[in-house]
JSON list of C-alpha atoms in Angstrom, two decimals:
[
{"chain": "A", "resi": 1, "resn": "MET", "atom": "CA", "xyz": [20.00, -22.59, -15.14]},
{"chain": "A", "resi": 2, "resn": "THR", "atom": "CA", "xyz": [19.32, -19.34, -13.36]},
{"chain": "A", "resi": 3, "resn": "ASP", "atom": "CA", "xyz": [21.76, -16.45, -13.18]},
{"chain": "A", "resi": 4, "resn": "GLY", "atom": "CA", "xyz": [21.97, -14.98, -9.69]},
{"chain": "A", "resi": 5, "resn": "PRO", "atom": "CA", "xyz": [22.62, -15.82, -6.07]},
{"chain": "A", "resi": 6, "resn": "TYR", "atom": "CA", "xyz": [20.03, -18.63, -5.83]},
{"chain": "A", "resi": 7, "resn": "LYS", "atom": "CA", "xyz": [20.51, -22.10, -7.26]},
{"chain": "A", "resi": 8, "resn": "PRO", "atom": "CA", "xyz": [17.31, -24.19, -7.49]},
{"chain": "A", "resi": 9, "resn": "ASP", "atom": "CA", "xyz": [18.76, -27.13, -5.57]},
{"chain": "A", "resi": 10, "resn": "GLU", "atom": "CA", "xyz": [20.13, -24.88, -2.81]},
{"chain": "A", "resi": 11, "resn": "VAL", "atom": "CA", "xyz": [17.13, -22.68, -2.00]},
{"chain": "A", "resi": 12, "resn": "GLU", "atom": "CA", "xyz": [16.17, -22.93, 1.67]},
{"chain": "A", "resi": 13, "resn": "LEU", "atom": "CA", "xyz": [12.82, -21.54, 2.77]},
{"chain": "A", "resi": 14, "resn": "THR", "atom": "CA", "xyz": [14.03, -19.76, 5.88]},
{"chain": "A", "resi": 15, "resn": "SER", "atom": "CA", "xyz": [17.13, -18.26, 4.29]},
{"chain": "A", "resi": 16, "resn": "SER", "atom": "CA", "xyz": [15.58, -16.95, 1.08]},
{"chain": "A", "resi": 17, "resn": "LEU", "atom": "CA", "xyz": [14.90, -13.31, 0.36]},
{"chain": "A", "resi": 18, "resn": "GLY", "atom": "CA", "xyz": [11.25, -14.12, -0.31]},
{"chain": "A", "resi": 19, "resn": "TYR", "atom": "CA", "xyz": [10.91, -15.52, 3.21]},
{"chain": "A", "resi": 20, "resn": "TYR", "atom": "CA", "xyz": [12.41, -12.40, 4.77]},
{"chain": "A", "resi": 21, "resn": "LEU", "atom": "CA", "xyz": [10.34, -10.02, 2.64]},
{"chain": "A", "resi": 22, "resn": "THR", "atom": "CA", "xyz": [7.16, -11.90, 3.57]},
{"chain": "A", "resi": 23, "resn": "LYS", "atom": "CA", "xyz": [8.06, -11.93, 7.27]},
{"chain": "A", "resi": 24, "resn": "ALA", "atom": "CA", "xyz": [8.93, -8.20, 7.17]},
{"chain": "A", "resi": 25, "resn": "ARG", "atom": "CA", "xyz": [5.60, -7.41, 5.51]},
{"chain": "A", "resi": 26, "resn": "ASN", "atom": "CA", "xyz": [3.70, -9.50, 8.04]},
{"chain": "A", "resi": 27, "resn": "VAL", "atom": "CA", "xyz": [5.42, -7.82, 11.01]},
{"chain": "A", "resi": 28, "resn": "LEU", "atom": "CA", "xyz": [4.70, -4.37, 9.58]},
{"chain": "A", "resi": 29, "resn": "VAL", "atom": "CA", "xyz": [1.05, -5.24, 8.86]},
{"chain": "A", "resi": 30, "resn": "GLU", "atom": "CA", "xyz": [0.59, -6.60, 12.39]},
{"chain": "A", "resi": 31, "resn": "ARG", "atom": "CA", "xyz": [2.09, -3.46, 13.97]},
{"chain": "A", "resi": 32, "resn": "THR", "atom": "CA", "xyz": [0.04, -1.22, 11.70]},
{"chain": "A", "resi": 33, "resn": "ASP", "atom": "CA", "xyz": [-3.18, -3.13, 12.41]},
{"chain": "A", "resi": 34, "resn": "ARG", "atom": "CA", "xyz": [-2.65, -2.57, 16.13]},
{"chain": "A", "resi": 35, "resn": "ALA", "atom": "CA", "xyz": [-1.87, 1.13, 15.63]},
{"chain": "A", "resi": 36, "resn": "VAL", "atom": "CA", "xyz": [-4.92, 1.90, 13.48]},
{"chain": "A", "resi": 37, "resn": "LYS", "atom": "CA", "xyz": [-7.42, -0.31, 15.33]},
{"chain": "A", "resi": 38, "resn": "PRO", "atom": "CA", "xyz": [-8.62, 2.61, 17.52]},
{"chain": "A", "resi": 39, "resn": "LEU", "atom": "CA", "xyz": [-9.60, 4.41, 14.30]},
{"chain": "A", "resi": 40, "resn": "GLY", "atom": "CA", "xyz": [-11.66, 1.42, 13.18]},
{"chain": "A", "resi": 41, "resn": "LEU", "atom": "CA", "xyz": [-9.27, 0.69, 10.30]},
{"chain": "A", "resi": 42, "resn": "THR", "atom": "CA", "xyz": [-6.89, -2.05, 9.23]},
{"chain": "A", "resi": 43, "resn": "ALA", "atom": "CA", "xyz": [-3.48, -1.84, 7.56]},
{"chain": "A", "resi": 44, "resn": "GLN", "atom": "CA", "xyz": [-5.13, -2.92, 4.31]},
{"chain": "A", "resi": 45, "resn": "GLN", "atom": "CA", "xyz": [-7.67, -0.10, 4.49]},
{"chain": "A", "resi": 46, "resn": "ILE", "atom": "CA", "xyz": [-5.32, 2.78, 5.24]},
{"chain": "A", "resi": 47, "resn": "GLY", "atom": "CA", "xyz": [-3.83, 2.63, 1.75]},
{"chain": "A", "resi": 48, "resn": "VAL", "atom": "CA", "xyz": [-7.22, 3.59, 0.32]},
{"chain": "A", "resi": 49, "resn": "ILE", "atom": "CA", "xyz": [-7.62, 6.43, 2.83]},
{"chain": "A", "resi": 50, "resn": "LEU", "atom": "CA", "xyz": [-4.15, 7.78, 2.03]},
{"chain": "A", "resi": 51, "resn": "MET", "atom": "CA", "xyz": [-4.55, 7.44, -1.74]},
{"chain": "A", "resi": 52, "resn": "LEU", "atom": "CA", "xyz": [-7.85, 9.33, -1.68]},
{"chain": "A", "resi": 53, "resn": "SER", "atom": "CA", "xyz": [-6.58, 11.92, 0.78]},
{"chain": "A", "resi": 54, "resn": "SER", "atom": "CA", "xyz": [-3.51, 12.67, -1.33]},
{"chain": "A", "resi": 55, "resn": "ARG", "atom": "CA", "xyz": [-5.65, 12.75, -4.50]},
{"chain": "A", "resi": 56, "resn": "ARG", "atom": "CA", "xyz": [-3.51, 10.06, -6.12]},
{"chain": "A", "resi": 57, "resn": "ALA", "atom": "CA", "xyz": [-6.69, 8.18, -6.99]},
{"chain": "A", "resi": 58, "resn": "SER", "atom": "CA", "xyz": [-10.37, 9.05, -7.18]},
{"chain": "A", "resi": 59, "resn": "THR", "atom": "CA", "xyz": [-11.97, 5.96, -8.72]},
{"chain": "A", "resi": 60, "resn": "PRO", "atom": "CA", "xyz": [-12.01, 2.26, -7.83]},
{"chain": "A", "resi": 61, "resn": "PHE", "atom": "CA", "xyz": [-10.07, 1.51, -11.03]},
{"chain": "A", "resi": 62, "resn": "GLU", "atom": "CA", "xyz": [-7.30, 3.98, -10.16]},
{"chain": "A", "resi": 63, "resn": "LEU", "atom": "CA", "xyz": [-7.07, 2.56, -6.63]},
{"chain": "A", "resi": 64, "resn": "SER", "atom": "CA", "xyz": [-6.96, -1.03, -7.92]},
{"chain": "A", "resi": 65, "resn": "ARG", "atom": "CA", "xyz": [-4.18, -0.21, -10.32]},
{"chain": "A", "resi": 66, "resn": "ALA", "atom": "CA", "xyz": [-2.10, 1.84, -7.90]},
{"chain": "A", "resi": 67, "resn": "MET", "atom": "CA", "xyz": [-2.45, -0.66, -5.06]},
{"chain": "A", "resi": 68, "resn": "SER", "atom": "CA", "xyz": [-2.15, -3.83, -7.20]},
{"chain": "A", "resi": 69, "resn": "TYR", "atom": "CA", "xyz": [-5.60, -5.17, -6.25]},
{"chain": "A", "resi": 70, "resn": "ASP", "atom": "CA", "xyz": [-8.02, -6.94, -8.55]},
{"chain": "A", "resi": 71, "resn": "SER", "atom": "CA", "xyz": [-11.35, -5.17, -9.02]},
{"chain": "A", "resi": 72, "resn": "GLY", "atom": "CA", "xyz": [-13.28, -7.67, -6.89]},
{"chain": "A", "resi": 73, "resn": "SER", "atom": "CA", "xyz": [-10.94, -7.27, -3.92]},
{"chain": "A", "resi": 74, "resn": "MET", "atom": "CA", "xyz": [-11.07, -3.49, -4.24]},
{"chain": "A", "resi": 75, "resn": "THR", "atom": "CA", "xyz": [-14.87, -3.55, -4.38]},
{"chain": "A", "resi": 76, "resn": "ARG", "atom": "CA", "xyz": [-15.04, -5.56, -1.15]},
{"chain": "A", "resi": 77, "resn": "LEU", "atom": "CA", "xyz": [-12.51, -3.26, 0.52]},
{"chain": "A", "resi": 78, "resn": "LEU", "atom": "CA", "xyz": [-14.50, -0.19, -0.52]},
{"chain": "A", "resi": 79, "resn": "ASP", "atom": "CA", "xyz": [-17.74, -1.83, 0.66]},
{"chain": "A", "resi": 80, "resn": "ARG", "atom": "CA", "xyz": [-16.22, -2.20, 4.14]},
{"chain": "A", "resi": 81, "resn": "LEU", "atom": "CA", "xyz": [-14.88, 1.36, 4.21]},
{"chain": "A", "resi": 82, "resn": "GLU", "atom": "CA", "xyz": [-18.22, 2.73, 3.02]},
{"chain": "A", "resi": 83, "resn": "LYS", "atom": "CA", "xyz": [-20.11, 0.71, 5.63]},
{"chain": "A", "resi": 84, "resn": "LYS", "atom": "CA", "xyz": [-17.77, 2.05, 8.34]},
{"chain": "A", "resi": 85, "resn": "GLY", "atom": "CA", "xyz": [-18.39, 5.62, 7.14]},
{"chain": "A", "resi": 86, "resn": "PHE", "atom": "CA", "xyz": [-14.91, 6.47, 5.79]},
{"chain": "A", "resi": 87, "resn": "VAL", "atom": "CA", "xyz": [-15.72, 6.79, 2.06]},
{"chain": "A", "resi": 88, "resn": "VAL", "atom": "CA", "xyz": [-18.68, 7.49, -0.18]},
{"chain": "A", "resi": 89, "resn": "ARG", "atom": "CA", "xyz": [-19.20, 6.47, -3.79]},
{"chain": "A", "resi": 90, "resn": "THR", "atom": "CA", "xyz": [-20.96, 8.74, -6.22]},
{"chain": "A", "resi": 91, "resn": "ARG", "atom": "CA", "xyz": [-21.82, 8.17, -9.85]},
{"chain": "A", "resi": 92, "resn": "SER", "atom": "CA", "xyz": [-20.47, 10.68, -12.33]},
{"chain": "A", "resi": 93, "resn": "SER", "atom": "CA", "xyz": [-23.16, 12.92, -13.78]},
{"chain": "A", "resi": 94, "resn": "ASP", "atom": "CA", "xyz": [-21.33, 12.82, -17.13]},
{"chain": "A", "resi": 95, "resn": "ASP", "atom": "CA", "xyz": [-20.91, 9.04, -17.31]},
{"chain": "A", "resi": 96, "resn": "ARG", "atom": "CA", "xyz": [-23.08, 6.87, -15.06]},
{"chain": "A", "resi": 97, "resn": "ARG", "atom": "CA", "xyz": [-20.59, 4.00, -15.44]},
{"chain": "A", "resi": 98, "resn": "MET", "atom": "CA", "xyz": [-17.93, 6.09, -13.69]},
{"chain": "A", "resi": 99, "resn": "VAL", "atom": "CA", "xyz": [-17.83, 5.88, -9.89]},
{"chain": "A", "resi": 100, "resn": "LYS", "atom": "CA", "xyz": [-16.04, 8.63, -7.98]},
{"chain": "A", "resi": 101, "resn": "LEU", "atom": "CA", "xyz": [-14.76, 8.10, -4.46]},
{"chain": "A", "resi": 102, "resn": "GLU", "atom": "CA", "xyz": [-14.57, 10.70, -1.72]},
{"chain": "A", "resi": 103, "resn": "LEU", "atom": "CA", "xyz": [-13.55, 10.64, 1.90]},
{"chain": "A", "resi": 104, "resn": "THR", "atom": "CA", "xyz": [-16.23, 11.48, 4.43]},
{"chain": "A", "resi": 105, "resn": "PRO", "atom": "CA", "xyz": [-15.43, 13.81, 7.36]},
{"chain": "A", "resi": 106, "resn": "GLN", "atom": "CA", "xyz": [-14.56, 10.64, 9.31]},
{"chain": "A", "resi": 107, "resn": "GLY", "atom": "CA", "xyz": [-12.25, 9.59, 6.48]},
{"chain": "A", "resi": 108, "resn": "HIS", "atom": "CA", "xyz": [-10.54, 13.00, 6.44]},
{"chain": "A", "resi": 109, "resn": "ASP", "atom": "CA", "xyz": [-10.10, 12.83, 10.21]},
{"chain": "A", "resi": 110, "resn": "ALA", "atom": "CA", "xyz": [-8.46, 9.40, 9.91]},
{"chain": "A", "resi": 111, "resn": "ALA", "atom": "CA", "xyz": [-6.23, 10.67, 7.08]},
{"chain": "A", "resi": 112, "resn": "ARG", "atom": "CA", "xyz": [-4.98, 13.48, 9.34]},
{"chain": "A", "resi": 113, "resn": "GLN", "atom": "CA", "xyz": [-4.06, 10.97, 12.07]},
{"chain": "A", "resi": 114, "resn": "LEU", "atom": "CA", "xyz": [-2.40, 8.35, 9.86]},
{"chain": "A", "resi": 115, "resn": "PRO", "atom": "CA", "xyz": [0.96, 10.10, 9.27]},
{"chain": "A", "resi": 116, "resn": "ASN", "atom": "CA", "xyz": [1.64, 10.24, 13.02]},
{"chain": "A", "resi": 117, "resn": "LEU", "atom": "CA", "xyz": [0.57, 6.62, 13.52]},
{"chain": "A", "resi": 118, "resn": "GLY", "atom": "CA", "xyz": [2.57, 5.49, 10.50]},
{"chain": "A", "resi": 119, "resn": "ALA", "atom": "CA", "xyz": [5.70, 7.30, 11.66]},
{"chain": "A", "resi": 120, "resn": "THR", "atom": "CA", "xyz": [5.40, 5.67, 15.08]},
{"chain": "A", "resi": 121, "resn": "VAL", "atom": "CA", "xyz": [5.01, 2.19, 13.55]},
{"chain": "A", "resi": 122, "resn": "LEU", "atom": "CA", "xyz": [7.96, 2.65, 11.19]},
{"chain": "A", "resi": 123, "resn": "ASN", "atom": "CA", "xyz": [10.20, 4.21, 13.83]},
{"chain": "A", "resi": 124, "resn": "ASP", "atom": "CA", "xyz": [9.45, 1.33, 16.20]},
{"chain": "A", "resi": 125, "resn": "GLN", "atom": "CA", "xyz": [10.24, -1.19, 13.48]},
{"chain": "A", "resi": 126, "resn": "LEU", "atom": "CA", "xyz": [13.45, 0.63, 12.50]},
{"chain": "A", "resi": 127, "resn": "ARG", "atom": "CA", "xyz": [14.68, 0.90, 16.09]},
{"chain": "A", "resi": 128, "resn": "GLY", "atom": "CA", "xyz": [18.44, 0.36, 16.13]},
{"chain": "A", "resi": 129, "resn": "PHE", "atom": "CA", "xyz": [18.94, 1.18, 12.44]},
{"chain": "A", "resi": 130, "resn": "THR", "atom": "CA", "xyz": [21.34, 3.98, 11.60]},
{"chain": "A", "resi": 131, "resn": "ALA", "atom": "CA", "xyz": [20.29, 6.67, 9.12]},
{"chain": "A", "resi": 132, "resn": "GLU", "atom": "CA", "xyz": [22.68, 5.11, 6.63]},
{"chain": "A", "resi": 133, "resn": "GLU", "atom": "CA", "xyz": [21.19, 1.63, 7.12]},
{"chain": "A", "resi": 134, "resn": "HIS", "atom": "CA", "xyz": [17.69, 3.05, 6.66]},
{"chain": "A", "resi": 135, "resn": "ALA", "atom": "CA", "xyz": [18.72, 4.80, 3.42]},
{"chain": "A", "resi": 136, "resn": "THR", "atom": "CA", "xyz": [20.41, 1.62, 2.19]},
{"chain": "A", "resi": 137, "resn": "LEU", "atom": "CA", "xyz": [17.31, -0.46, 2.94]},
{"chain": "A", "resi": 138, "resn": "ILE", "atom": "CA", "xyz": [15.11, 1.98, 0.99]},
{"chain": "A", "resi": 139, "resn": "HIS", "atom": "CA", "xyz": [17.57, 2.05, -1.90]},
{"chain": "A", "resi": 140, "resn": "LEU", "atom": "CA", "xyz": [17.85, -1.74, -2.13]},
{"chain": "A", "resi": 141, "resn": "LEU", "atom": "CA", "xyz": [14.09, -2.27, -1.93]},
{"chain": "A", "resi": 142, "resn": "ALA", "atom": "CA", "xyz": [13.54, 0.36, -4.65]},
{"chain": "A", "resi": 143, "resn": "ARG", "atom": "CA", "xyz": [16.00, -1.50, -6.89]},
{"chain": "A", "resi": 144, "resn": "PHE", "atom": "CA", "xyz": [14.31, -4.80, -6.10]},
{"chain": "A", "resi": 145, "resn": "ILE", "atom": "CA", "xyz": [10.90, -3.34, -7.01]},
{"chain": "A", "resi": 146, "resn": "ALA", "atom": "CA", "xyz": [12.31, -1.82, -10.21]},
{"chain": "A", "resi": 147, "resn": "ASN", "atom": "CA", "xyz": [13.23, -5.35, -11.36]},
{"chain": "A", "resi": 148, "resn": "GLY", "atom": "CA", "xyz": [9.52, -6.25, -11.36]},
{"chain": "A", "resi": 149, "resn": "PRO", "atom": "CA", "xyz": [7.81, -7.58, -14.48]},
{"chain": "A", "resi": 150, "resn": "GLU", "atom": "CA", "xyz": [7.46, -5.01, -17.24]},
{"chain": "A", "resi": 151, "resn": "GLY", "atom": "CA", "xyz": [3.99, -3.83, -18.11]},
{"chain": "A", "resi": 152, "resn": "GLU", "atom": "CA", "xyz": [2.14, -5.29, -15.14]},
{"chain": "A", "resi": 153, "resn": "ALA", "atom": "CA", "xyz": [-0.44, -2.83, -13.87]},
{"chain": "A", "resi": 154, "resn": "GLY", "atom": "CA", "xyz": [0.36, -1.53, -10.44]},
{"chain": "A", "resi": 155, "resn": "VAL", "atom": "CA", "xyz": [3.85, -3.01, -10.08]},
{"chain": "A", "resi": 156, "resn": "GLY", "atom": "CA", "xyz": [5.94, -0.42, -8.31]},
{"chain": "A", "resi": 157, "resn": "CYS", "atom": "CA", "xyz": [3.08, 2.07, -8.14]},
{"chain": "A", "resi": 158, "resn": "GLY", "atom": "CA", "xyz": [1.76, 3.58, -5.00]},
{"chain": "A", "resi": 159, "resn": "LEU", "atom": "CA", "xyz": [2.17, 6.46, -2.62]},
{"chain": "A", "resi": 160, "resn": "ALA", "atom": "CA", "xyz": [5.80, 7.04, -3.58]},
{"chain": "A", "resi": 161, "resn": "SER", "atom": "CA", "xyz": [4.89, 7.71, -7.21]},
{"chain": "A", "resi": 162, "resn": "PRO", "atom": "CA", "xyz": [4.30, 11.37, -8.05]},
{"chain": "A", "resi": 163, "resn": "PRO", "atom": "CA", "xyz": [0.55, 11.95, -8.49]},
{"chain": "A", "resi": 164, "resn": "ASP", "atom": "CA", "xyz": [0.98, 13.54, -11.93]},
{"chain": "A", "resi": 165, "resn": "GLU", "atom": "CA", "xyz": [3.00, 10.65, -13.37]},
{"chain": "A", "resi": 166, "resn": "PRO", "atom": "CA", "xyz": [1.29, 7.55, -14.77]},
{"chain": "A", "resi": 167, "resn": "CYS", "atom": "CA", "xyz": [1.87, 4.22, -13.14]},
{"chain": "A", "resi": 168, "resn": "PRO", "atom": "CA", "xyz": [4.31, 2.05, -15.11]}
]
C-alpha cells in the first residue's frame, strides 16, 4: 500500500498531479517554441544556450548532467545547434578526449535576447496569478523536485543551481 494522497485503485488520469505537470510543461514548451522561433531556436535548445552563456557548463557531459539528458540526445542537440551556428565544439589541447563548447557570436546574441523572451512567456502564462500564488507555486514545485530519487545525475539540477555548487 502506498502512503500519500493517491490510492492505486483511485488514480484518474486527468485528475492526477502527473497529468497536470505534463500539461503545464507542454503548454510552456509550446509558448516558448513560438517565442524563440524568430531566433531559429526551440525551447529544448535554449537550455543549452543559457547554460553555456551563464558558464554553468562548458562540456557536453556537464550539459547532459545538468539538463538530465543522455549523452546521445545531447550530442544530437549540439549537432543541430552547431549546424545552425549557435555553438562550436573544440577539442582540449591538454586532453583530446575532452570537448569544450563555446557560443558563437550568434549564440551570444541569442543569449542576450532570451531573458526578455522568457520573461514574456512566463508572465503570459502566469497572468492572473498573485505574487503570493506565484511564490507558493515555486515553493511547492521546489519541494516536489527535492523529493526526487537520491543520487540520480541531473535530478533537480539546472539553471537555479549555483554554478559553483555540484549537482546532487
